[in-house]
Amino acid sequence: MRKALGFSVAGLAAGILTVSLVTTTQAEEKDDREARSERVTPRCLDGRHVGRTHVVDQNTLLVYDRFDNPYKLDIGGACRSMNDMSVIGFEFNGSTEICGAHDAMLLRQEPPSSFVTRCIINGIVPLTREEAAELDKG
C-alpha cells in the first residue's frame, strides 16, 4: 500500500509539472503573436530590401520592405505620373538607408520604355500596418 501511495504522489507531481509546462508554452506563444502584431516599423527604409509598392496619389508612394514594414514616401518632380505598373528603384546618396528627404533619388521606368526618370524624395514616414492598410485600399 505504501508503494502505491508513493507512486500516486510521484504521478501527481509529474502531472502538475506537465500542466505547468503546457501553460507556460501557450503563454510564450501568445506573447510571440502579440509582439509580431505590434511590431514597430524601423525608422529607415533599407533600399536593398524593397518589396512591393503602391501608388496612393500623384505625390505619395507606399513602399513595403521585404519584411512587410510600410513606408510612405512624398515624391516630387517627374514621378508624379507614376502608376502601380511603374518599375521603381533607388539611386542612393551614400548608404542604402532612406531615413529622410534626399537620402536617395527615386528611379521610375514605364515599361516597355527603357527610359528611366529620376525623382526627388521629399520625405519618408514609417507607418503602422493599420495606417498602411488605409492607404493601400484598391
Tab-separated table of N, CA, C and O in Angstrom:
chain	number	residue	atom	x	y	z
A	1	MET	N	0.813	-1.182	0.000
A	1	MET	CA	0.000	0.000	0.000
A	1	MET	C	0.858	1.249	0.000
A	1	MET	O	0.553	2.217	-0.648
A	2	ARG	N	1.919	1.212	0.731
A	2	ARG	CA	2.792	2.350	0.829
A	2	ARG	C	3.405	2.663	-0.541
A	2	ARG	O	3.525	3.822	-0.918
A	3	LYS	N	3.819	1.660	-1.282
A	3	LYS	CA	4.393	1.873	-2.601
A	3	LYS	C	3.375	2.522	-3.530
A	3	LYS	O	3.696	3.385	-4.316
A	4	ALA	N	2.163	2.074	-3.449
A	4	ALA	CA	1.118	2.625	-4.311
A	4	ALA	C	0.920	4.106	-4.022
A	4	ALA	O	0.743	4.910	-4.920
A	5	LEU	N	0.935	4.490	-2.745
A	5	LEU	CA	0.771	5.883	-2.375
A	5	LEU	C	1.938	6.717	-2.884
A	5	LEU	O	1.743	7.792	-3.439
A	6	GLY	N	3.161	6.225	-2.758
A	6	GLY	CA	4.343	6.927	-3.264
A	6	GLY	C	4.281	7.092	-4.769
A	6	GLY	O	4.617	8.131	-5.312
A	7	PHE	N	3.844	6.063	-5.473
A	7	PHE	CA	3.711	6.122	-6.929
A	7	PHE	C	2.664	7.150	-7.325
A	7	PHE	O	2.842	7.910	-8.253
A	8	SER	N	1.571	7.215	-6.609
A	8	SER	CA	0.496	8.166	-6.909
A	8	SER	C	0.969	9.602	-6.700
A	8	SER	O	0.660	10.483	-7.487
A	9	VAL	N	1.702	9.850	-5.625
A	9	VAL	CA	2.217	11.186	-5.369
A	9	VAL	C	3.202	11.582	-6.467
A	9	VAL	O	3.152	12.692	-6.989
A	10	ALA	N	4.075	10.661	-6.873
A	10	ALA	CA	5.033	10.950	-7.942
A	10	ALA	C	4.301	11.203	-9.254
A	10	ALA	O	4.638	12.110	-10.014
A	11	GLY	N	3.268	10.414	-9.532
A	11	GLY	CA	2.476	10.613	-10.753
A	11	GLY	C	1.766	11.945	-10.733
A	11	GLY	O	1.685	12.645	-11.741
A	12	LEU	N	1.224	12.336	-9.585
A	12	LEU	CA	0.547	13.625	-9.445
A	12	LEU	C	1.527	14.770	-9.662
A	12	LEU	O	1.221	15.735	-10.364
A	13	ALA	N	2.722	14.659	-9.112
A	13	ALA	CA	3.739	15.701	-9.289
A	13	ALA	C	4.131	15.825	-10.757
A	13	ALA	O	4.278	16.934	-11.291
A	14	ALA	N	4.286	14.702	-11.450
A	14	ALA	CA	4.628	14.728	-12.874
A	14	ALA	C	3.500	15.357	-13.672
A	14	ALA	O	3.723	16.120	-14.622
A	15	GLY	N	2.259	15.075	-13.309
A	15	GLY	CA	1.101	15.666	-13.990
A	15	GLY	C	1.055	17.169	-13.809
A	15	GLY	O	0.773	17.922	-14.742
A	16	ILE	N	1.327	17.649	-12.606
A	16	ILE	CA	1.351	19.087	-12.336
A	16	ILE	C	2.463	19.745	-13.145
A	16	ILE	O	2.272	20.805	-13.742
A	17	LEU	N	3.629	19.117	-13.224
A	17	LEU	CA	4.748	19.648	-13.990
A	17	LEU	C	4.377	19.747	-15.469
A	17	LEU	O	4.619	20.751	-16.118
A	18	THR	N	3.718	18.711	-15.998
A	18	THR	CA	3.314	18.717	-17.403
A	18	THR	C	2.310	19.838	-17.671
A	18	THR	O	2.427	20.571	-18.645
A	19	VAL	N	1.327	19.995	-16.799
A	19	VAL	CA	0.328	21.054	-16.969
A	19	VAL	C	0.991	22.425	-16.928
A	19	VAL	O	0.693	23.297	-17.739
A	20	SER	N	1.917	22.645	-16.016
A	20	SER	CA	2.570	23.951	-15.926
A	20	SER	C	3.449	24.214	-17.138
A	20	SER	O	3.539	25.344	-17.607
A	21	LEU	N	4.095	23.178	-17.705
A	21	LEU	CA	4.904	23.357	-18.901
A	21	LEU	C	4.033	23.723	-20.101
A	21	LEU	O	4.374	24.596	-20.891
A	22	VAL	N	2.887	23.065	-20.250
A	22	VAL	CA	1.974	23.371	-21.347
A	22	VAL	C	1.454	24.794	-21.215
A	22	VAL	O	1.401	25.548	-22.180
A	23	THR	N	1.080	25.200	-20.007
A	23	THR	CA	0.576	26.553	-19.772
A	23	THR	C	1.653	27.584	-20.093
A	23	THR	O	1.376	28.594	-20.736
A	24	THR	N	2.896	27.350	-19.689
A	24	THR	CA	3.995	28.261	-19.966
A	24	THR	C	4.231	28.375	-21.472
A	24	THR	O	4.384	29.465	-22.004
A	25	THR	N	4.229	27.262	-22.186
A	25	THR	CA	4.448	27.275	-23.632
A	25	THR	C	3.347	28.051	-24.333
A	25	THR	O	3.610	28.855	-25.219
A	26	GLN	N	2.092	27.858	-23.940
A	26	GLN	CA	0.980	28.589	-24.549
A	26	GLN	C	1.110	30.081	-24.284
A	26	GLN	O	0.843	30.896	-25.162
A	27	ALA	N	1.528	30.459	-23.086
A	27	ALA	CA	1.705	31.874	-22.759
A	27	ALA	C	2.821	32.488	-23.592
A	27	ALA	O	2.697	33.619	-24.079
A	28	GLU	N	3.919	31.748	-23.789
A	28	GLU	CA	5.018	32.247	-24.611
A	28	GLU	C	4.592	32.419	-26.060
A	28	GLU	O	4.941	33.403	-26.711
A	29	GLU	N	3.795	31.474	-26.598
A	29	GLU	CA	3.307	31.587	-27.974
A	29	GLU	C	2.399	32.800	-28.121
A	29	GLU	O	2.465	33.513	-29.113
A	30	LYS	N	1.557	33.056	-27.131
A	30	LYS	CA	0.669	34.234	-27.168
A	30	LYS	C	1.499	35.515	-27.162
A	30	LYS	O	1.226	36.444	-27.917
A	31	ASP	N	2.538	35.571	-26.319
A	31	ASP	CA	3.416	36.748	-26.265
A	31	ASP	C	4.103	36.972	-27.610
A	31	ASP	O	4.233	38.099	-28.070
A	32	ASP	N	4.551	35.881	-28.266
A	32	ASP	CA	5.196	35.987	-29.575
A	32	ASP	C	4.231	36.532	-30.617
A	32	ASP	O	4.583	37.379	-31.423
A	33	ARG	N	2.974	36.044	-30.617
A	33	ARG	CA	1.965	36.532	-31.575
A	33	ARG	C	1.691	38.009	-31.354
A	33	ARG	O	1.583	38.780	-32.291
A	34	GLU	N	1.555	38.422	-30.085
A	34	GLU	CA	1.294	39.830	-29.782
A	34	GLU	C	2.472	40.700	-30.191
A	34	GLU	O	2.289	41.785	-30.724
A	35	ALA	N	3.690	40.228	-29.965
A	35	ALA	CA	4.878	41.000	-30.337
A	35	ALA	C	4.946	41.186	-31.849
A	35	ALA	O	5.293	42.250	-32.337
A	36	ARG	N	4.593	40.153	-32.615
A	36	ARG	CA	4.600	40.265	-34.069
A	36	ARG	C	3.538	41.241	-34.548
A	36	ARG	O	3.759	42.008	-35.472
A	37	SER	N	2.350	41.241	-33.931
A	37	SER	CA	1.273	42.109	-34.383
A	37	SER	C	1.531	43.565	-34.005
A	37	SER	O	1.027	44.466	-34.646
A	38	GLU	N	2.304	43.802	-32.956
A	38	GLU	CA	2.594	45.160	-32.509
A	38	GLU	C	3.994	45.601	-32.938
A	38	GLU	O	4.528	46.564	-32.406
A	39	ARG	N	4.560	44.909	-33.915
A	39	ARG	CA	5.907	45.222	-34.363
A	39	ARG	C	5.954	46.648	-34.895
A	39	ARG	O	5.072	47.083	-35.624
A	40	VAL	N	6.989	47.370	-34.560
A	40	VAL	CA	7.150	48.754	-34.964
A	40	VAL	C	8.027	48.809	-36.215
A	40	VAL	O	9.067	48.161	-36.281
A	41	THR	N	7.578	49.580	-37.203
A	41	THR	CA	8.348	49.749	-38.424
A	41	THR	C	9.636	50.510	-38.108
A	41	THR	O	9.588	51.535	-37.426
A	42	PRO	N	10.781	50.017	-38.576
A	42	PRO	CA	12.037	50.757	-38.353
A	42	PRO	C	11.952	52.165	-38.936
A	42	PRO	O	11.213	52.416	-39.888
A	43	ARG	N	12.707	53.077	-38.382
A	43	ARG	CA	12.669	54.475	-38.812
A	43	ARG	C	13.119	54.639	-40.256
A	43	ARG	O	12.597	55.480	-40.987
A	44	CYS	N	14.070	53.849	-40.697
A	44	CYS	CA	14.641	53.991	-42.037
A	44	CYS	C	14.292	52.784	-42.913
A	44	CYS	O	14.276	51.659	-42.440
A	45	LEU	N	14.053	53.056	-44.172
A	45	LEU	CA	13.824	52.016	-45.165
A	45	LEU	C	15.176	51.592	-45.721
A	45	LEU	O	15.947	52.424	-46.187
A	46	ASP	N	15.469	50.299	-45.652
A	46	ASP	CA	16.694	49.780	-46.249
A	46	ASP	C	16.392	49.529	-47.717
A	46	ASP	O	15.638	48.621	-48.062
A	47	GLY	N	16.941	50.335	-48.594
A	47	GLY	CA	16.672	50.267	-50.022
A	47	GLY	C	17.082	48.977	-50.680
A	47	GLY	O	16.657	48.687	-51.793
A	48	ARG	N	17.886	48.155	-50.002
A	48	ARG	CA	18.275	46.848	-50.552
A	48	ARG	C	17.175	45.815	-50.373
A	48	ARG	O	17.227	44.750	-50.967
A	49	HIS	N	16.189	46.113	-49.523
A	49	HIS	CA	15.158	45.135	-49.179
A	49	HIS	C	13.758	45.626	-49.520
A	49	HIS	O	12.814	45.404	-48.767
A	50	VAL	N	13.611	46.282	-50.657
A	50	VAL	CA	12.300	46.791	-51.056
A	50	VAL	C	11.467	45.654	-51.621
A	50	VAL	O	11.932	44.879	-52.454
A	51	GLY	N	10.237	45.569	-51.151
A	51	GLY	CA	9.285	44.581	-51.647
A	51	GLY	C	8.332	45.244	-52.627
A	51	GLY	O	8.744	45.849	-53.604
A	52	ARG	N	7.068	45.218	-52.304
A	52	ARG	CA	6.076	45.787	-53.213
A	52	ARG	C	5.874	47.284	-52.978
A	52	ARG	O	6.238	47.807	-51.923
A	53	THR	N	5.281	47.934	-53.972
A	53	THR	CA	4.974	49.359	-53.884
A	53	THR	C	3.526	49.567	-54.298
A	53	THR	O	2.926	48.733	-54.969
A	54	HIS	N	2.971	50.705	-53.887
A	54	HIS	CA	1.609	51.071	-54.280
A	54	HIS	C	1.553	52.589	-54.421
A	54	HIS	O	1.932	53.319	-53.505
A	55	VAL	N	1.091	53.056	-55.577
A	55	VAL	CA	0.928	54.488	-55.802
A	55	VAL	C	-0.389	54.912	-55.165
A	55	VAL	O	-1.459	54.438	-55.555
A	56	VAL	N	-0.320	55.790	-54.164
A	56	VAL	CA	-1.508	56.266	-53.462
A	56	VAL	C	-2.134	57.418	-54.236
A	56	VAL	O	-3.332	57.429	-54.504
A	57	ASP	N	-1.318	58.404	-54.592
A	57	ASP	CA	-1.759	59.524	-55.414
A	57	ASP	C	-0.526	60.089	-56.115
A	57	ASP	O	0.555	59.510	-56.033
A	58	GLN	N	-0.671	61.224	-56.802
A	58	GLN	CA	0.448	61.722	-57.600
A	58	GLN	C	1.648	62.169	-56.768
A	58	GLN	O	2.745	62.329	-57.294
A	59	ASN	N	1.483	62.336	-55.470
A	59	ASN	CA	2.587	62.756	-54.598
A	59	ASN	C	3.040	61.688	-53.613
A	59	ASN	O	4.019	61.896	-52.905
A	60	THR	N	2.312	60.585	-53.529
A	60	THR	CA	2.544	59.624	-52.443
A	60	THR	C	2.755	58.214	-52.976
A	60	THR	O	1.931	57.699	-53.729
A	61	LEU	N	3.850	57.609	-52.544
A	61	LEU	CA	4.166	56.225	-52.879
A	61	LEU	C	4.279	55.442	-51.582
A	61	LEU	O	4.996	55.834	-50.663
A	62	LEU	N	3.555	54.342	-51.502
A	62	LEU	CA	3.632	53.449	-50.363
A	62	LEU	C	4.625	52.349	-50.724
A	62	LEU	O	4.493	51.707	-51.764
A	63	VAL	N	5.636	52.169	-49.888
A	63	VAL	CA	6.682	51.176	-50.141
A	63	VAL	C	6.747	50.224	-48.955
A	63	VAL	O	6.785	50.659	-47.804
A	64	TYR	N	6.746	48.927	-49.257
A	64	TYR	CA	6.909	47.901	-48.233
A	64	TYR	C	8.281	47.273	-48.400
A	64	TYR	O	8.708	47.003	-49.524
A	65	ASP	N	8.962	47.033	-47.276
A	65	ASP	CA	10.206	46.285	-47.391
A	65	ASP	C	9.881	44.797	-47.417
A	65	ASP	O	8.713	44.403	-47.342
A	66	ARG	N	10.881	43.957	-47.548
A	66	ARG	CA	10.655	42.511	-47.658
A	66	ARG	C	10.134	41.890	-46.367
A	66	ARG	O	9.724	40.750	-46.350
A	67	PHE	N	10.152	42.665	-45.297
A	67	PHE	CA	9.638	42.202	-44.009
A	67	PHE	C	8.232	42.735	-43.777
A	67	PHE	O	7.703	42.665	-42.691
A	68	ASP	N	7.645	43.338	-44.818
A	68	ASP	CA	6.297	43.892	-44.835
A	68	ASP	C	6.141	45.124	-43.951
A	68	ASP	O	5.043	45.438	-43.493
A	69	ASN	N	7.233	45.838	-43.691
A	69	ASN	CA	7.168	47.108	-42.976
A	69	ASN	C	6.811	48.201	-43.985
A	69	ASN	O	7.457	48.320	-45.017
A	70	PRO	N	5.779	49.018	-43.693
A	70	PRO	CA	5.341	50.036	-44.655
A	70	PRO	C	5.958	51.416	-44.415
A	70	PRO	O	6.177	51.824	-43.278
A	71	TYR	N	6.207	52.116	-45.540
A	71	TYR	CA	6.732	53.479	-45.516
A	71	TYR	C	5.958	54.325	-46.517
A	71	TYR	O	5.626	53.858	-47.605
A	72	LYS	N	5.696	55.571	-46.159
A	72	LYS	CA	5.036	56.500	-47.069
A	72	LYS	C	6.090	57.493	-47.559
A	72	LYS	O	6.740	58.168	-46.754
A	73	LEU	N	6.274	57.544	-48.879
A	73	LEU	CA	7.237	58.455	-49.481
A	73	LEU	C	6.504	59.603	-50.157
A	73	LEU	O	5.536	59.377	-50.894
A	74	ASP	N	6.958	60.821	-49.888
A	74	ASP	CA	6.453	62.014	-50.564
A	74	ASP	C	7.367	62.240	-51.761
A	74	ASP	O	8.567	62.466	-51.605
A	75	ILE	N	6.784	62.168	-52.964
A	75	ILE	CA	7.556	62.205	-54.201
A	75	ILE	C	7.328	63.525	-54.921
A	75	ILE	O	6.214	64.034	-54.986
A	76	GLY	N	8.389	64.048	-55.507
A	76	GLY	CA	8.278	65.272	-56.282
A	76	GLY	C	8.818	65.086	-57.685
A	76	GLY	O	9.410	64.066	-58.024
A	77	GLY	N	8.568	66.075	-58.512
A	77	GLY	CA	9.128	66.071	-59.859
A	77	GLY	C	8.382	65.192	-60.833
A	77	GLY	O	7.175	64.989	-60.730
A	78	ALA	N	9.132	64.635	-61.771
A	78	ALA	CA	8.566	63.896	-62.901
A	78	ALA	C	7.904	62.581	-62.516
A	78	ALA	O	7.212	61.993	-63.332
A	79	CYS	N	8.084	62.106	-61.326
A	79	CYS	CA	7.491	60.820	-60.935
A	79	CYS	C	6.021	60.945	-60.550
A	79	CYS	O	5.374	59.966	-60.232
A	80	ARG	N	5.490	62.131	-60.611
A	80	ARG	CA	4.092	62.313	-60.219
A	80	ARG	C	3.120	61.615	-61.158
A	80	ARG	O	1.961	61.460	-60.829
A	81	SER	N	3.582	61.186	-62.310
A	81	SER	CA	2.688	60.469	-63.232
A	81	SER	C	2.859	58.955	-63.139
A	81	SER	O	2.368	58.230	-63.975
A	82	MET	N	3.517	58.459	-62.086
A	82	MET	CA	3.740	57.017	-61.961
A	82	MET	C	2.426	56.311	-61.637
A	82	MET	O	1.460	56.916	-61.187
A	83	ASN	N	2.415	55.009	-61.889
A	83	ASN	CA	1.266	54.173	-61.552
A	83	ASN	C	1.785	52.850	-60.999
A	83	ASN	O	2.988	52.649	-60.901
A	84	ASP	N	0.862	51.963	-60.622
A	84	ASP	CA	1.280	50.699	-60.000
A	84	ASP	C	2.029	49.771	-60.950
A	84	ASP	O	2.618	48.788	-60.523
A	85	MET	N	2.022	50.079	-62.251
A	85	MET	CA	2.776	49.271	-63.215
A	85	MET	C	4.194	49.812	-63.418
A	85	MET	O	5.007	49.201	-64.092
A	86	SER	N	4.492	50.962	-62.827
A	86	SER	CA	5.825	51.543	-62.940
A	86	SER	C	6.850	50.653	-62.251
A	86	SER	O	6.569	50.053	-61.213
A	87	VAL	N	8.031	50.582	-62.823
A	87	VAL	CA	9.139	49.869	-62.195
A	87	VAL	C	9.890	50.899	-61.349
A	87	VAL	O	10.311	51.941	-61.849
A	88	ILE	N	10.021	50.600	-60.067
A	88	ILE	CA	10.575	51.550	-59.101
A	88	ILE	C	11.931	51.049	-58.598
A	88	ILE	O	12.100	49.867	-58.326
A	89	GLY	N	12.874	51.975	-58.455
A	89	GLY	CA	14.169	51.673	-57.866
A	89	GLY	C	14.698	52.911	-57.165
A	89	GLY	O	14.036	53.941	-57.118
A	90	PHE	N	15.912	52.809	-56.641
A	90	PHE	CA	16.506	53.934	-55.923
A	90	PHE	C	17.951	54.142	-56.351
A	90	PHE	O	18.658	53.191	-56.668
A	91	GLU	N	18.369	55.395	-56.351
A	91	GLU	CA	19.770	55.770	-56.521
A	91	GLU	C	20.163	56.416	-55.199
A	91	GLU	O	19.580	57.431	-54.798
A	92	PHE	N	21.113	55.814	-54.502
A	92	PHE	CA	21.437	56.227	-53.138
A	92	PHE	C	22.497	57.314	-53.097
A	92	PHE	O	23.410	57.340	-53.908
A	93	ASN	N	22.364	58.170	-52.093
A	93	ASN	CA	23.360	59.208	-51.806
A	93	ASN	C	24.102	58.796	-50.539
A	93	ASN	O	23.794	59.261	-49.455
A	94	GLY	N	25.039	57.898	-50.665
A	94	GLY	CA	25.769	57.390	-49.500
A	94	GLY	C	25.333	55.978	-49.181
A	94	GLY	O	25.522	55.071	-49.970
A	95	SER	N	24.676	55.804	-48.036
A	95	SER	CA	24.257	54.452	-47.619
A	95	SER	C	22.951	54.050	-48.301
A	95	SER	O	22.311	54.855	-48.973
A	96	THR	N	22.551	52.807	-48.090
A	96	THR	CA	21.304	52.311	-48.671
A	96	THR	C	20.108	52.572	-47.753
A	96	THR	O	18.994	52.172	-48.063
A	97	GLU	N	20.326	53.235	-46.638
A	97	GLU	CA	19.253	53.578	-45.713
A	97	GLU	C	18.583	54.871	-46.175
A	97	GLU	O	19.254	55.879	-46.409
A	98	ILE	N	17.259	54.836	-46.284
A	98	ILE	CA	16.492	56.034	-46.637
A	98	ILE	C	15.753	56.456	-45.373
A	98	ILE	O	14.767	55.835	-44.980
A	99	CYS	N	16.269	57.503	-44.733
A	99	CYS	CA	15.718	57.967	-43.459
A	99	CYS	C	15.024	59.318	-43.590
A	99	CYS	O	14.199	59.680	-42.755
A	100	GLY	N	15.378	60.075	-44.602
A	100	GLY	CA	14.807	61.407	-44.767
A	100	GLY	C	14.905	61.861	-46.205
A	100	GLY	O	15.365	61.127	-47.090
A	101	ALA	N	14.453	63.071	-46.402
A	101	ALA	CA	14.485	63.663	-47.737
A	101	ALA	C	15.910	63.663	-48.281
A	101	ALA	O	16.868	63.876	-47.542
A	102	HIS	N	16.030	63.368	-49.544
A	102	HIS	CA	17.282	63.455	-50.295
A	102	HIS	C	18.332	62.406	-49.921
A	102	HIS	O	19.480	62.539	-50.305
A	103	ASP	N	17.963	61.365	-49.157
A	103	ASP	CA	18.884	60.256	-48.898
A	103	ASP	C	19.039	59.390	-50.147
A	103	ASP	O	20.000	58.642	-50.275
A	104	ALA	N	18.073	59.502	-51.047
A	104	ALA	CA	18.107	58.731	-52.295
A	104	ALA	C	17.233	59.447	-53.322
A	104	ALA	O	16.421	60.303	-52.971
A	105	MET	N	17.423	59.073	-54.560
A	105	MET	CA	16.551	59.526	-55.645
A	105	MET	C	15.680	58.329	-56.028
A	105	MET	O	16.147	57.188	-56.009
A	106	LEU	N	14.437	58.600	-56.362
A	106	LEU	CA	13.553	57.545	-56.848
A	106	LEU	C	13.768	57.406	-58.345
A	106	LEU	O	13.828	58.406	-59.069
A	107	LEU	N	13.932	56.180	-58.802
A	107	LEU	CA	14.074	55.891	-60.228
A	107	LEU	C	12.793	55.219	-60.692
A	107	LEU	O	12.317	54.281	-60.056
A	108	ARG	N	12.249	55.705	-61.805
A	108	ARG	CA	10.997	55.160	-62.316
A	108	ARG	C	11.135	54.850	-63.793
A	108	ARG	O	11.670	55.645	-64.560
A	109	GLN	N	10.647	53.677	-64.153
A	109	GLN	CA	10.644	53.273	-65.558
A	109	GLN	C	9.243	52.800	-65.901
A	109	GLN	O	8.618	52.072	-65.132
A	110	GLU	N	8.749	53.232	-67.049
A	110	GLU	CA	7.434	52.810	-67.533
A	110	GLU	C	7.638	51.787	-68.647
A	110	GLU	O	8.057	52.151	-69.734
A	111	PRO	N	7.371	50.511	-68.373
A	111	PRO	CA	7.515	49.505	-69.436
A	111	PRO	C	6.552	49.815	-70.575
A	111	PRO	O	5.472	50.336	-70.329
A	112	PRO	N	6.872	49.592	-71.793
A	112	PRO	CA	8.025	48.878	-72.335
A	112	PRO	C	9.220	49.794	-72.585
A	112	PRO	O	10.242	49.342	-73.078
A	113	SER	N	9.109	51.068	-72.261
A	113	SER	CA	10.199	52.013	-72.478
A	113	SER	C	11.395	51.660	-71.595
A	113	SER	O	11.245	51.134	-70.497
A	114	SER	N	12.584	51.968	-72.079
A	114	SER	CA	13.785	51.747	-71.268
A	114	SER	C	14.255	53.058	-70.636
A	114	SER	O	15.259	53.081	-69.937
A	115	PHE	N	13.510	54.129	-70.867
A	115	PHE	CA	13.848	55.436	-70.312
A	115	PHE	C	13.582	55.458	-68.807
A	115	PHE	O	12.518	55.071	-68.347
A	116	VAL	N	14.569	55.915	-68.029
A	116	VAL	CA	14.454	55.973	-66.570
A	116	VAL	C	14.370	57.432	-66.137
A	116	VAL	O	15.171	58.270	-66.562
A	117	THR	N	13.386	57.733	-65.296
A	117	THR	CA	13.189	59.076	-64.757
A	117	THR	C	13.699	59.110	-63.332
A	117	THR	O	13.401	58.216	-62.530
A	118	ARG	N	14.453	60.152	-62.992
A	118	ARG	CA	14.958	60.348	-61.629
A	118	ARG	C	14.068	61.376	-60.937
A	118	ARG	O	13.768	62.418	-61.510
A	119	CYS	N	13.660	61.082	-59.708
A	119	CYS	CA	12.747	61.963	-58.972
A	119	CYS	C	13.233	62.181	-57.544
A	119	CYS	O	13.865	61.305	-56.948
A	120	ILE	N	12.862	63.310	-57.002
A	120	ILE	CA	13.242	63.673	-55.641
A	120	ILE	C	12.305	63.010	-54.641
A	120	ILE	O	11.097	62.943	-54.849
A	121	ILE	N	12.875	62.532	-53.557
A	121	ILE	CA	12.091	62.066	-52.414
A	121	ILE	C	12.083	63.223	-51.422
A	121	ILE	O	13.120	63.587	-50.876
A	122	ASN	N	10.909	63.829	-51.224
A	122	ASN	CA	10.788	64.989	-50.331
A	122	ASN	C	10.698	64.593	-48.863
A	122	ASN	O	10.950	65.413	-47.993
A	123	GLY	N	10.320	63.350	-48.601
A	123	GLY	CA	10.199	62.894	-47.224
A	123	GLY	C	9.792	61.435	-47.162
A	123	GLY	O	9.286	60.877	-48.136
A	124	ILE	N	10.032	60.838	-46.013
A	124	ILE	CA	9.670	59.436	-45.777
A	124	ILE	C	9.137	59.318	-44.358
A	124	ILE	O	9.684	59.921	-43.433
A	125	VAL	N	8.033	58.556	-44.222
A	125	VAL	CA	7.415	58.362	-42.912
A	125	VAL	C	7.152	56.868	-42.715
A	125	VAL	O	6.457	56.256	-43.525
A	126	PRO	N	7.719	56.266	-41.643
A	126	PRO	CA	7.373	54.878	-41.343
A	126	PRO	C	5.933	54.832	-40.839
A	126	PRO	O	5.505	55.707	-40.089
A	127	LEU	N	5.169	53.837	-41.283
A	127	LEU	CA	3.763	53.709	-40.915
A	127	LEU	C	3.522	52.439	-40.108
A	127	LEU	O	4.304	51.496	-40.175
A	128	THR	N	2.410	52.424	-39.407
A	128	THR	CA	1.953	51.178	-38.802
A	128	THR	C	1.253	50.379	-39.898
A	128	THR	O	0.880	50.923	-40.944
A	129	ARG	N	1.027	49.122	-39.656
A	129	ARG	CA	0.324	48.301	-40.653
A	129	ARG	C	-1.109	48.792	-40.857
A	129	ARG	O	-1.641	48.733	-41.955
A	130	GLU	N	-1.718	49.305	-39.790
A	130	GLU	CA	-3.087	49.813	-39.889
A	130	GLU	C	-3.129	51.071	-40.756
A	130	GLU	O	-4.024	51.236	-41.585
A	131	GLU	N	-2.174	51.983	-40.561
A	131	GLU	CA	-2.117	53.197	-41.377
A	131	GLU	C	-1.879	52.850	-42.849
A	131	GLU	O	-2.500	53.425	-43.745
A	132	ALA	N	-1.016	51.898	-43.092
A	132	ALA	CA	-0.723	51.466	-44.467
A	132	ALA	C	-1.947	50.835	-45.117
A	132	ALA	O	-2.231	51.079	-46.281
A	133	ALA	N	-2.696	50.047	-44.354
A	133	ALA	CA	-3.891	49.396	-44.885
A	133	ALA	C	-4.916	50.436	-45.341
A	133	ALA	O	-5.592	50.251	-46.349
A	134	GLU	N	-5.016	51.547	-44.626
A	134	GLU	CA	-5.930	52.624	-45.028
A	134	GLU	C	-5.509	53.248	-46.354
A	134	GLU	O	-6.347	53.593	-47.181
A	135	LEU	N	-4.204	53.391	-46.569
A	135	LEU	CA	-3.697	53.987	-47.814
A	135	LEU	C	-3.657	52.984	-48.967
A	135	LEU	O	-3.671	53.368	-50.123
A	136	ASP	N	-3.601	51.704	-48.625
A	136	ASP	CA	-3.387	50.646	-49.634
A	136	ASP	C	-4.693	50.012	-50.110
A	136	ASP	O	-4.702	48.884	-50.565
A	137	LYS	N	-5.761	50.739	-49.997
A	137	LYS	CA	-7.052	50.221	-50.476
A	137	LYS	C	-7.092	50.304	-51.981
A	137	LYS	O	-6.763	51.328	-52.565
A	138	GLY	N	-7.514	49.211	-52.603
A	138	GLY	CA	-7.661	49.234	-54.068
A	138	GLY	C	-6.493	48.825	-54.820
A	138	GLY	O	-5.473	48.490	-54.763
